[in-house]
Amino acid sequence: MARKKHPRQPLPPRGGLSASRIRHPGPDPTTAFEFVVRVIAEQRHRHPEDTEEAVMERFAQGQVVLIDASPVNPDDLIQPGTDVFFYRRPAPETPVPYEIQTVYEDDDLLVVDKPPFLATMPRAAHITETATVRLRRATGNEELTPAHRLDRMTSGLLLLTKRRDIRGAYQELFAARQVFKRYTAIAPELDLAVPTVWRSHIEKRHGEVASNNVKGAQPNAETIVRSVERLQPAQEDALHRVHETEGPLARYLLEPVTGRTHQLRVHMCAAGAPILGDPVYPVVKAFGDEDYSVPMRLKSIEIAFEDPLSGQARHFAAQSDVV
């Protein structure tokens, strides 16, 4: 099957960020200036200096365009259904005090160990403090793109492609669940016979932070628990002090067979062992109420697959375990 080719964006990525594509919803035409000003004003997270003067400067520099890359003038009428492209100005963000570690690199791929608190891709309040933007700025490669995603709070292996013409092949590999994955998590110790298989129906509703287990529905999520190992006393005591917890703690080796949103976190919590540091399960913490010294103890430690371009067996492992 031929891979679907995505059209090139009329504005190239800049400073690690792709241009925004905004469709005029209607019902009436409006000037391009009024349209862009309204879009920026309605942003939940916007830069305080992104004023009408800053918008006019975008027009003067030819940085507001249509799908064919033709520049738009401030007084041009934008018809309903028309797509307009321009660069947003990210709001100030609190720097995440962790570094991204390179695990492997060749001409096509970059595999890194993503730290917790760093989102994979720009979204909502997290734009510049994301793995994609940080790595594009550090390498100067604006085509660097993740082939998959890790939750913001999850650390570990993240694979990125270095060229636009190959990204689809690797993204499809992950989307088709043709990648073997292993994670480790630290949580209260459960008395489990291993391997154990957890199956449930997980749904993520739009606008809600947490995913939900739906009782009685056909399972769509499966996780294999390969091992459960009690932590050494010294490490257990150290984690109790950080997380203000008590009781036996264990390291879980997990293999997600499927890839539902927050699947491992939902399954661990449902089993009675919520992952240490999880800000959503079992209780959703308020936005912004986070302590960078208290990360979630879930890490992607292993990925393996058959390379879609060369057919070569690929295997990558994190250089350190979850701690």
XYZ file of C-alpha atoms in Angstrom:
323
model
C 0.000 0.000 0.000
C 1.352 3.429 -0.940
C 1.918 5.706 1.985
C -0.166 8.848 2.153
C 1.880 11.915 1.353
C 1.243 14.919 3.519
C 1.420 18.299 1.736
C 4.202 20.606 2.760
C 3.228 23.421 5.067
C 3.235 26.836 3.368
C 5.329 28.237 6.248
C 8.329 26.184 7.383
C 8.943 25.396 11.062
C 10.780 28.197 12.811
C 12.541 28.113 16.158
C 11.410 24.525 16.596
C 7.728 25.401 16.111
C 5.409 24.647 13.213
C 3.099 27.370 11.936
C -0.508 27.253 13.094
C -3.257 26.359 10.623
C -6.556 28.058 11.501
C -9.793 27.657 9.535
C -12.256 30.542 9.465
C -15.453 29.054 10.983
C -17.844 31.633 9.535
C -20.629 32.432 9.136
C -19.487 35.754 7.608
C -16.277 36.894 5.899
C -13.893 39.005 7.970
C -10.660 40.819 7.294
C -7.472 38.828 7.752
C -6.297 41.227 10.457
C -9.506 40.911 12.468
C -9.443 37.122 12.076
C -5.863 36.655 13.318
C -6.341 39.133 16.191
C -9.457 37.267 17.333
C -7.727 33.869 17.141
C -4.828 35.101 19.279
C -7.124 36.822 21.777
C -9.082 33.594 22.252
C -5.972 31.553 23.053
C -6.129 30.189 26.575
C -2.345 30.493 26.869
C -0.961 33.486 24.978
C 1.997 35.803 25.261
C 1.043 39.101 26.952
C 3.028 41.020 24.330
C 1.200 39.440 21.390
C -0.690 42.662 20.683
C -2.381 44.072 17.589
C 0.931 45.724 16.711
C 2.659 42.330 16.839
C -0.028 40.900 14.549
C 0.446 43.725 12.047
C 4.194 43.008 12.062
C 3.465 39.427 10.961
C 1.577 40.763 7.947
C 4.396 43.179 7.110
C 6.896 40.310 7.132
C 4.751 38.067 4.940
C 4.160 35.620 7.777
C 0.399 35.275 7.309
C -0.309 33.089 4.272
C -2.833 30.823 2.583
C -2.433 27.122 1.782
C -0.621 27.956 -1.489
C 1.889 30.109 0.479
C 0.551 33.347 -0.998
C 0.853 36.224 1.518
C -2.321 37.722 2.960
C -2.813 41.456 3.416
C -4.453 42.771 6.602
C -7.498 44.084 4.717
C -8.053 40.967 2.600
C -11.415 39.321 3.242
C -11.173 35.782 4.566
C -14.097 33.623 3.514
C -15.599 30.962 5.823
C -13.800 27.651 5.421
C -10.524 29.264 4.387
C -7.299 28.076 6.076
C -4.864 30.737 7.253
C -1.317 29.967 8.407
C 0.773 32.056 10.783
C 3.281 31.714 13.614
C 1.897 31.857 17.129
C 3.926 33.490 19.889
C 4.224 31.044 22.803
C 3.367 32.226 26.295
C 6.182 32.208 28.881
C 6.745 28.756 30.404
C 8.499 27.531 33.525
C 11.669 25.679 32.423
C 11.646 21.942 33.133
C 14.851 21.286 35.144
C 15.786 18.030 33.403
C 17.985 17.310 30.392
C 17.247 15.066 27.402
C 19.828 12.300 27.005
C 20.778 10.877 23.597
C 20.591 7.065 23.484
C 21.277 6.463 19.765
C 21.705 8.470 16.562
C 22.315 7.761 12.875
C 21.499 9.529 9.587
C 17.782 8.717 9.893
C 16.898 8.368 13.567
C 17.465 9.972 16.937
C 16.516 8.000 20.047
C 16.497 9.915 23.323
C 15.684 9.369 26.973
C 12.932 11.919 27.635
C 12.690 13.206 31.194
C 9.414 13.552 33.111
C 7.449 16.848 33.007
C 8.480 17.397 29.374
C 5.689 16.903 26.833
C 6.530 15.149 23.571
C 4.865 17.651 21.220
C 3.649 21.245 21.672
C 0.138 21.352 23.061
C -1.962 23.721 25.201
C 0.238 25.354 27.865
C 3.311 23.276 26.953
C 4.872 24.630 23.764
C 8.570 25.408 24.086
C 9.076 23.098 27.076
C 8.580 20.008 24.937
C 10.981 17.381 23.667
C 10.326 18.256 20.021
C 11.008 21.974 20.337
C 14.007 21.535 22.619
C 15.607 19.012 20.287
C 14.901 21.008 17.115
C 16.514 24.056 18.673
C 19.479 22.069 20.005
C 20.191 20.329 16.692
C 19.060 23.016 14.253
C 17.010 20.346 12.450
C 13.482 21.706 11.950
C 12.375 18.392 10.366
C 13.066 16.396 13.537
C 9.735 14.748 14.458
C 8.655 12.104 17.004
C 7.411 8.820 15.549
C 5.235 8.293 18.631
C 4.376 9.988 21.916
C 5.040 9.569 25.590
C 2.831 11.142 28.247
C 4.286 14.344 29.632
C 4.829 12.702 33.023
C 6.291 9.487 31.576
C 10.029 9.327 31.012
C 12.092 7.114 28.754
C 12.710 6.148 25.161
C 11.413 8.438 22.436
C 12.228 7.813 18.764
C 12.397 10.740 16.352
C 12.943 10.810 12.592
C 15.434 13.295 11.173
C 13.919 13.794 7.714
C 10.408 14.550 6.529
C 10.489 11.966 3.728
C 10.899 9.009 6.124
C 8.762 10.067 9.087
C 5.551 8.452 7.809
C 7.076 4.981 7.655
C 8.069 5.053 11.332
C 4.899 6.759 12.517
C 2.827 4.063 10.792
C 4.948 1.397 12.482
C 3.972 2.690 15.920
C 0.362 3.357 14.920
C 0.012 -0.225 13.663
C 1.328 -1.598 17.008
C 4.298 -3.241 15.323
C 6.695 -2.051 18.010
C 7.557 -4.119 21.068
C 7.640 -1.947 24.201
C 8.577 -2.425 27.825
C 8.145 -0.060 30.750
C 9.093 -0.117 34.390
C 6.979 1.434 37.125
C 7.310 1.821 40.877
C 4.159 1.413 42.923
C 2.810 -0.294 46.054
C 3.630 -3.990 46.013
C 0.895 -6.370 44.864
C 0.847 -10.118 45.425
C 0.634 -11.172 41.772
C 1.409 -14.413 39.995
C 3.468 -13.392 36.966
C 2.991 -13.113 34.153
C -0.411 -11.522 34.727
C -2.556 -10.043 31.952
C -4.782 -7.036 32.593
C -7.586 -6.413 30.084
C -10.247 -3.719 30.183
C -12.138 -1.200 28.076
C -10.499 2.234 28.390
C -12.104 5.422 27.129
C -10.704 8.960 27.088
C -13.477 11.541 26.836
C -12.801 14.887 25.205
C -12.166 17.608 27.768
C -11.441 15.191 30.617
C -7.947 14.712 32.006
C -8.310 11.094 33.097
C -9.137 8.032 31.038
C -11.769 5.676 32.416
C -12.234 1.931 32.711
C -15.683 1.105 31.351
C -17.145 -1.905 33.160
C -18.871 -4.541 31.079
C -17.606 -3.238 27.743
C -15.546 -5.264 25.284
C -11.852 -4.997 26.256
C -9.774 -2.733 24.040
C -6.678 -2.452 26.261
C -4.239 -5.164 27.300
C -1.146 -5.026 29.518
C 1.150 -7.880 30.499
C 2.850 -7.725 33.912
C 6.117 -9.617 33.443
C 7.586 -9.231 36.912
C 7.053 -7.633 40.315
C 10.179 -7.131 42.455
C 10.225 -5.643 45.961
C 12.606 -2.678 46.207
C 15.708 -2.717 48.354
C 15.119 -1.088 51.776
C 17.378 1.913 51.104
C 15.670 2.785 47.829
C 12.240 2.168 49.330
C 12.964 4.508 52.245
C 14.261 7.219 49.887
C 11.127 7.073 47.742
C 8.854 7.143 50.795
C 10.524 10.391 51.885
C 10.108 11.984 48.443
C 6.519 10.871 47.864
C 5.375 10.933 51.500
C 4.115 7.360 51.281
C 4.509 4.184 53.286
C 4.254 0.428 52.841
C 6.094 -2.049 50.585
C 7.084 -0.762 47.133
C 7.887 -2.800 44.047
C 9.305 -2.394 40.554
C 6.899 -3.626 37.872
C 7.988 -4.705 34.387
C 5.098 -3.924 32.032
C 4.431 -4.750 28.378
C 1.554 -2.823 26.776
C 0.004 -4.930 24.028
C -2.261 -2.049 23.037
C -1.700 1.681 23.319
C -4.698 3.409 24.885
C -4.235 6.832 26.466
C -2.729 6.428 29.970
C -3.198 2.662 29.646
C -0.450 1.574 32.056
C -1.434 4.212 34.580
C -5.104 3.220 34.411
C -4.355 -0.496 34.739
C -1.944 -0.030 37.642
C -4.419 2.150 39.512
C -7.316 -0.214 38.841
C -5.241 -3.087 40.240
C -4.756 -1.180 43.485
C -1.194 0.008 42.845
C -1.227 3.589 41.483
C 2.192 4.600 40.179
C 4.215 6.795 42.532
C 3.987 10.443 41.571
C 1.023 10.052 39.231
C -0.853 13.394 39.264
C -4.026 11.961 37.712
C -4.652 8.465 39.088
C -6.361 7.987 41.467
C -6.868 11.742 42.117
C -6.526 14.507 39.524
C -4.335 17.297 40.877
C -4.951 20.934 39.976
C -3.227 22.262 36.850
C 0.117 23.829 37.687
C 0.214 22.173 41.097
C 3.374 20.164 40.506
C 6.750 19.724 42.132
C 9.593 18.958 39.705
C 11.415 17.084 42.464
C 8.566 14.546 42.642
C 8.330 12.852 39.213
C 6.025 10.051 38.205
C 7.866 6.726 38.435
C 7.014 5.294 35.014
C 9.629 4.862 32.305
C 9.815 3.438 28.779
C 12.953 1.282 28.928
C 12.851 -0.818 25.753
C 11.569 -0.623 22.167
C 12.180 -3.077 19.331
C 10.893 -3.401 15.774
C 11.751 -4.354 12.202
C 13.000 -1.246 10.442
C 10.415 -0.289 7.770
C 13.124 0.972 5.411
C 15.965 -1.522 5.760
C 14.207 -4.546 7.243
C 16.892 -4.571 9.946
C 16.003 -5.668 13.474
C 16.171 -2.608 15.701
C 16.406 -2.671 19.480
C 16.929 0.239 21.847
C 17.236 0.168 25.631
C 17.351 2.998 28.157
C 20.694 3.470 29.838
C 19.048 3.641 33.275
C 15.941 2.213 34.905
C 13.126 4.116 36.599
C 14.249 5.369 40.008
